[in-house]
Amino acid sequence: MSKGSMAEMLNRAMPFMAVTFMQFGYAGMSIISKFALNHGMSPHVLVVYRHAVATVFIAPFAVVFDRKVRPKMTLSIFIKIVLLGLLEPVIDQNLFYTGMKLTTATFASAMCNVLPAFAFIMAWIFRLEKINLRSLHSLAKILGTIVTVGGAMLMTLINGPMLNFPWTRRNIHQESTVSTVHQDPIKGAIMIAAGCFCWAGFMILQAITLNSYPAELTLATWICLAGTVQGTAVALAFEWNNPIVWSIHFDFKLLAAVYSGIICSGIAYYIQGVVMKERGPVFVTAFSPLSMIIVAIMSSLILAEIMYLGRVIGAMVIVIGLYMVLWGKSKDQLPSESEKDDNMELATNV
């Protein structure tokens, strides 16, 4: 194999590897943040510390690497940045962390699988995603989104028989290692779903903003800074009479803020911006089911939580739906002849 073909193969694989890395990061964040929330950390304060860390981490890279490509700040771009900071860092994450506090890490990750459906619909409304019902690849994206969400619901709602793994036998007579005190799954599910709607809107607006402000590192820095400022106002409003929640030590609370700030805000905002410019927002969100699968596996291995057959089957359904979406998206990268071939194939089958 020549160096040129290897470089081309690596270039094609980079978006897949990048978003897969993001999902591993999100999975780790779910487990670490849930542990911190269970030990009394305020979800609103966690949002503030997360984006303060992210701003400090990514700002130097933006100053160095974007100095030649950074466009001039305009009022329109500034307003978009404020909205971006409000949609995901503030509204989505406050709802997500509060919903996670009322449920579990696996439940929260599973509920986030409504994200591809929201993003797909929004991308279609804003004409960032091409839909042709007579095209096989468009039908694959639609059906893949439905199958993915259906698999997530299957994994969440149906347990089935218990699977006995060697590393979970010590917990075989326990329902879970997670405390169910003060849990409200219905309220938590509504909060997480509403947060995902804002997250999808953030993805779409970020893709639009990058067209006029094509400096991914700088944009990520501004988003994190806007999220820090606006998140601080929200946290002060909710925790005004509870100043002790702002105290932080060298424990899981600090780890949750640093880890989520660097991996899930600073790096993730940059990666999804780069990938979205090439593949679009639907491609990025289509990988979100991987986080749920990773959380389920990590919870089983690290926390020795019990695995059920229904969750394994649901994970398999998610993978099938994910590959359907990715197959449809891969056709978007090919010349327009592929769409003609799809239409001709459908026409002959009708």
PDB file of N, CA and C in Angstrom, residues 75-118:
ATOM      1  N   LEU A  75     -21.105  42.277  15.341  1.00  0.00           N
ATOM      2  CA  LEU A  75     -22.248  42.193  16.246  1.00  0.00           C
ATOM      3  C   LEU A  75     -23.029  40.900  16.019  1.00  0.00           C
ATOM      4  N   SER A  76     -23.173  40.510  14.757  1.00  0.00           N
ATOM      5  CA  SER A  76     -23.908  39.283  14.435  1.00  0.00           C
ATOM      6  C   SER A  76     -23.218  38.057  15.027  1.00  0.00           C
ATOM      7  N   ILE A  77     -21.897  37.983  14.889  1.00  0.00           N
ATOM      8  CA  ILE A  77     -21.150  36.849  15.430  1.00  0.00           C
ATOM      9  C   ILE A  77     -21.200  36.856  16.960  1.00  0.00           C
ATOM     10  N   PHE A  78     -21.100  38.047  17.551  1.00  0.00           N
ATOM     11  CA  PHE A  78     -21.154  38.159  19.010  1.00  0.00           C
ATOM     12  C   PHE A  78     -22.489  37.645  19.554  1.00  0.00           C
ATOM     13  N   ILE A  79     -23.577  38.009  18.901  1.00  0.00           N
ATOM     14  CA  ILE A  79     -24.901  37.541  19.331  1.00  0.00           C
ATOM     15  C   ILE A  79     -24.995  36.017  19.220  1.00  0.00           C
ATOM     16  N   LYS A  80     -24.450  35.469  18.136  1.00  0.00           N
ATOM     17  CA  LYS A  80     -24.466  34.013  17.972  1.00  0.00           C
ATOM     18  C   LYS A  80     -23.661  33.324  19.070  1.00  0.00           C
ATOM     19  N   ILE A  81     -22.524  33.906  19.432  1.00  0.00           N
ATOM     20  CA  ILE A  81     -21.701  33.323  20.501  1.00  0.00           C
ATOM     21  C   ILE A  81     -22.442  33.347  21.830  1.00  0.00           C
ATOM     22  N   VAL A  82     -23.129  34.454  22.122  1.00  0.00           N
ATOM     23  CA  VAL A  82     -23.916  34.541  23.354  1.00  0.00           C
ATOM     24  C   VAL A  82     -25.002  33.464  23.368  1.00  0.00           C
ATOM     25  N   LEU A  83     -25.668  33.276  22.225  1.00  0.00           N
ATOM     26  CA  LEU A  83     -26.707  32.243  22.130  1.00  0.00           C
ATOM     27  C   LEU A  83     -26.106  30.849  22.261  1.00  0.00           C
ATOM     28  N   LEU A  84     -24.936  30.640  21.659  1.00  0.00           N
ATOM     29  CA  LEU A  84     -24.272  29.347  21.775  1.00  0.00           C
ATOM     30  C   LEU A  84     -23.914  29.047  23.229  1.00  0.00           C
ATOM     31  N   GLY A  85     -23.404  30.062  23.937  1.00  0.00           N
ATOM     32  CA  GLY A  85     -23.071  29.893  25.341  1.00  0.00           C
ATOM     33  C   GLY A  85     -24.290  29.635  26.208  1.00  0.00           C
ATOM     34  N   LEU A  86     -25.442  30.157  25.776  1.00  0.00           N
ATOM     35  CA  LEU A  86     -26.676  29.964  26.533  1.00  0.00           C
ATOM     36  C   LEU A  86     -27.292  28.591  26.272  1.00  0.00           C
ATOM     37  N   LEU A  87     -27.284  28.161  25.004  1.00  0.00           N
ATOM     38  CA  LEU A  87     -27.980  26.929  24.627  1.00  0.00           C
ATOM     39  C   LEU A  87     -27.373  25.679  25.251  1.00  0.00           C
ATOM     40  N   GLU A  88     -26.056  25.474  25.054  1.00  0.00           N
ATOM     41  CA  GLU A  88     -25.444  24.214  25.498  1.00  0.00           C
ATOM     42  C   GLU A  88     -24.754  24.322  26.853  1.00  0.00           C
ATOM     43  N   PRO A  89     -23.799  25.234  27.032  1.00  0.00           N
ATOM     44  CA  PRO A  89     -23.129  25.288  28.332  1.00  0.00           C
ATOM     45  C   PRO A  89     -24.054  25.616  29.499  1.00  0.00           C
ATOM     46  N   VAL A  90     -25.082  26.439  29.274  1.00  0.00           N
ATOM     47  CA  VAL A  90     -25.931  26.872  30.383  1.00  0.00           C
ATOM     48  C   VAL A  90     -27.216  26.040  30.467  1.00  0.00           C
ATOM     49  N   ILE A  91     -28.097  26.158  29.458  1.00  0.00           N
ATOM     50  CA  ILE A  91     -29.405  25.498  29.547  1.00  0.00           C
ATOM     51  C   ILE A  91     -29.260  23.982  29.501  1.00  0.00           C
ATOM     52  N   ASP A  92     -28.573  23.468  28.463  1.00  0.00           N
ATOM     53  CA  ASP A  92     -28.475  22.022  28.308  1.00  0.00           C
ATOM     54  C   ASP A  92     -27.779  21.383  29.505  1.00  0.00           C
ATOM     55  N   GLN A  93     -26.631  21.886  29.886  1.00  0.00           N
ATOM     56  CA  GLN A  93     -25.860  21.213  30.929  1.00  0.00           C
ATOM     57  C   GLN A  93     -26.494  21.343  32.307  1.00  0.00           C
ATOM     58  N   ASN A  94     -27.156  22.466  32.584  1.00  0.00           N
ATOM     59  CA  ASN A  94     -27.884  22.569  33.847  1.00  0.00           C
ATOM     60  C   ASN A  94     -29.022  21.563  33.900  1.00  0.00           C
ATOM     61  N   LEU A  95     -29.740  21.419  32.780  1.00  0.00           N
ATOM     62  CA  LEU A  95     -30.825  20.436  32.726  1.00  0.00           C
ATOM     63  C   LEU A  95     -30.277  19.016  32.781  1.00  0.00           C
ATOM     64  N   PHE A  96     -29.168  18.761  32.058  1.00  0.00           N
ATOM     65  CA  PHE A  96     -28.594  17.415  32.018  1.00  0.00           C
ATOM     66  C   PHE A  96     -28.092  16.985  33.388  1.00  0.00           C
ATOM     67  N   TYR A  97     -27.305  17.832  34.044  1.00  0.00           N
ATOM     68  CA  TYR A  97     -26.758  17.458  35.349  1.00  0.00           C
ATOM     69  C   TYR A  97     -27.862  17.316  36.401  1.00  0.00           C
ATOM     70  N   THR A  98     -28.861  18.211  36.352  1.00  0.00           N
ATOM     71  CA  THR A  98     -29.975  18.094  37.297  1.00  0.00           C
ATOM     72  C   THR A  98     -30.764  16.819  37.033  1.00  0.00           C
ATOM     73  N   GLY A  99     -30.996  16.503  35.739  1.00  0.00           N
ATOM     74  CA  GLY A  99     -31.691  15.267  35.393  1.00  0.00           C
ATOM     75  C   GLY A  99     -30.889  14.042  35.786  1.00  0.00           C
ATOM     76  N   MET A 100     -29.565  14.095  35.630  1.00  0.00           N
ATOM     77  CA  MET A 100     -28.713  12.975  36.033  1.00  0.00           C
ATOM     78  C   MET A 100     -28.758  12.783  37.547  1.00  0.00           C
ATOM     79  N   LYS A 101     -28.806  13.890  38.286  1.00  0.00           N
ATOM     80  CA  LYS A 101     -28.863  13.807  39.751  1.00  0.00           C
ATOM     81  C   LYS A 101     -30.146  13.116  40.193  1.00  0.00           C
ATOM     82  N   LEU A 102     -31.213  13.258  39.394  1.00  0.00           N
ATOM     83  CA  LEU A 102     -32.501  12.646  39.726  1.00  0.00           C
ATOM     84  C   LEU A 102     -32.610  11.216  39.217  1.00  0.00           C
ATOM     85  N   THR A 103     -31.632  10.759  38.408  1.00  0.00           N
ATOM     86  CA  THR A 103     -31.696   9.413  37.837  1.00  0.00           C
ATOM     87  C   THR A 103     -30.358   8.707  38.053  1.00  0.00           C
ATOM     88  N   THR A 104     -29.820   8.115  36.985  1.00  0.00           N
ATOM     89  CA  THR A 104     -28.521   7.454  37.036  1.00  0.00           C
ATOM     90  C   THR A 104     -27.702   7.855  35.817  1.00  0.00           C
ATOM     91  N   ALA A 105     -26.413   7.524  35.830  1.00  0.00           N
ATOM     92  CA  ALA A 105     -25.538   7.855  34.703  1.00  0.00           C
ATOM     93  C   ALA A 105     -25.971   7.115  33.437  1.00  0.00           C
ATOM     94  N   THR A 106     -26.318   5.823  33.578  1.00  0.00           N
ATOM     95  CA  THR A 106     -26.741   5.042  32.413  1.00  0.00           C
ATOM     96  C   THR A 106     -28.055   5.558  31.860  1.00  0.00           C
ATOM     97  N   PHE A 107     -28.991   5.895  32.738  1.00  0.00           N
ATOM     98  CA  PHE A 107     -30.284   6.431  32.296  1.00  0.00           C
ATOM     99  C   PHE A 107     -30.092   7.742  31.550  1.00  0.00           C
ATOM    100  N   ALA A 108     -29.242   8.618  32.089  1.00  0.00           N
ATOM    101  CA  ALA A 108     -28.997   9.913  31.450  1.00  0.00           C
ATOM    102  C   ALA A 108     -28.353   9.724  30.077  1.00  0.00           C
ATOM    103  N   SER A 109     -27.378   8.816  29.977  1.00  0.00           N
ATOM    104  CA  SER A 109     -26.737   8.551  28.690  1.00  0.00           C
ATOM    105  C   SER A 109     -27.728   7.976  27.690  1.00  0.00           C
ATOM    106  N   ALA A 110     -28.623   7.106  28.171  1.00  0.00           N
ATOM    107  CA  ALA A 110     -29.623   6.520  27.280  1.00  0.00           C
ATOM    108  C   ALA A 110     -30.586   7.579  26.751  1.00  0.00           C
ATOM    109  N   MET A 111     -31.018   8.489  27.621  1.00  0.00           N
ATOM    110  CA  MET A 111     -31.955   9.528  27.203  1.00  0.00           C
ATOM    111  C   MET A 111     -31.333  10.471  26.174  1.00  0.00           C
ATOM    112  N   CYS A 112     -30.015  10.610  26.216  1.00  0.00           N
ATOM    113  CA  CYS A 112     -29.342  11.503  25.268  1.00  0.00           C
ATOM    114  C   CYS A 112     -29.411  10.988  23.835  1.00  0.00           C
ATOM    115  N   ASN A 113     -29.925   9.782  23.640  1.00  0.00           N
ATOM    116  CA  ASN A 113     -30.026   9.259  22.287  1.00  0.00           C
ATOM    117  C   ASN A 113     -31.177   9.867  21.487  1.00  0.00           C
ATOM    118  N   VAL A 114     -31.941  10.753  22.123  1.00  0.00           N
ATOM    119  CA  VAL A 114     -32.909  11.533  21.341  1.00  0.00           C
ATOM    120  C   VAL A 114     -32.197  12.649  20.589  1.00  0.00           C
ATOM    121  N   LEU A 115     -30.924  12.905  20.923  1.00  0.00           N
ATOM    122  CA  LEU A 115     -30.165  13.988  20.279  1.00  0.00           C
ATOM    123  C   LEU A 115     -30.076  13.842  18.762  1.00  0.00           C
ATOM    124  N   PRO A 116     -29.708  12.662  18.209  1.00  0.00           N
ATOM    125  CA  PRO A 116     -29.636  12.559  16.743  1.00  0.00           C
ATOM    126  C   PRO A 116     -30.954  12.878  16.052  1.00  0.00           C
ATOM    127  N   ALA A 117     -32.066  12.465  16.666  1.00  0.00           N
ATOM    128  CA  ALA A 117     -33.372  12.745  16.068  1.00  0.00           C
ATOM    129  C   ALA A 117     -33.652  14.247  16.045  1.00  0.00           C
ATOM    130  N   PHE A 118     -33.401  14.931  17.169  1.00  0.00           N
ATOM    131  CA  PHE A 118     -33.584  16.388  17.220  1.00  0.00           C
ATOM    132  C   PHE A 118     -32.671  17.091  16.215  1.00  0.00           C
TER     133      PHE A 118
END
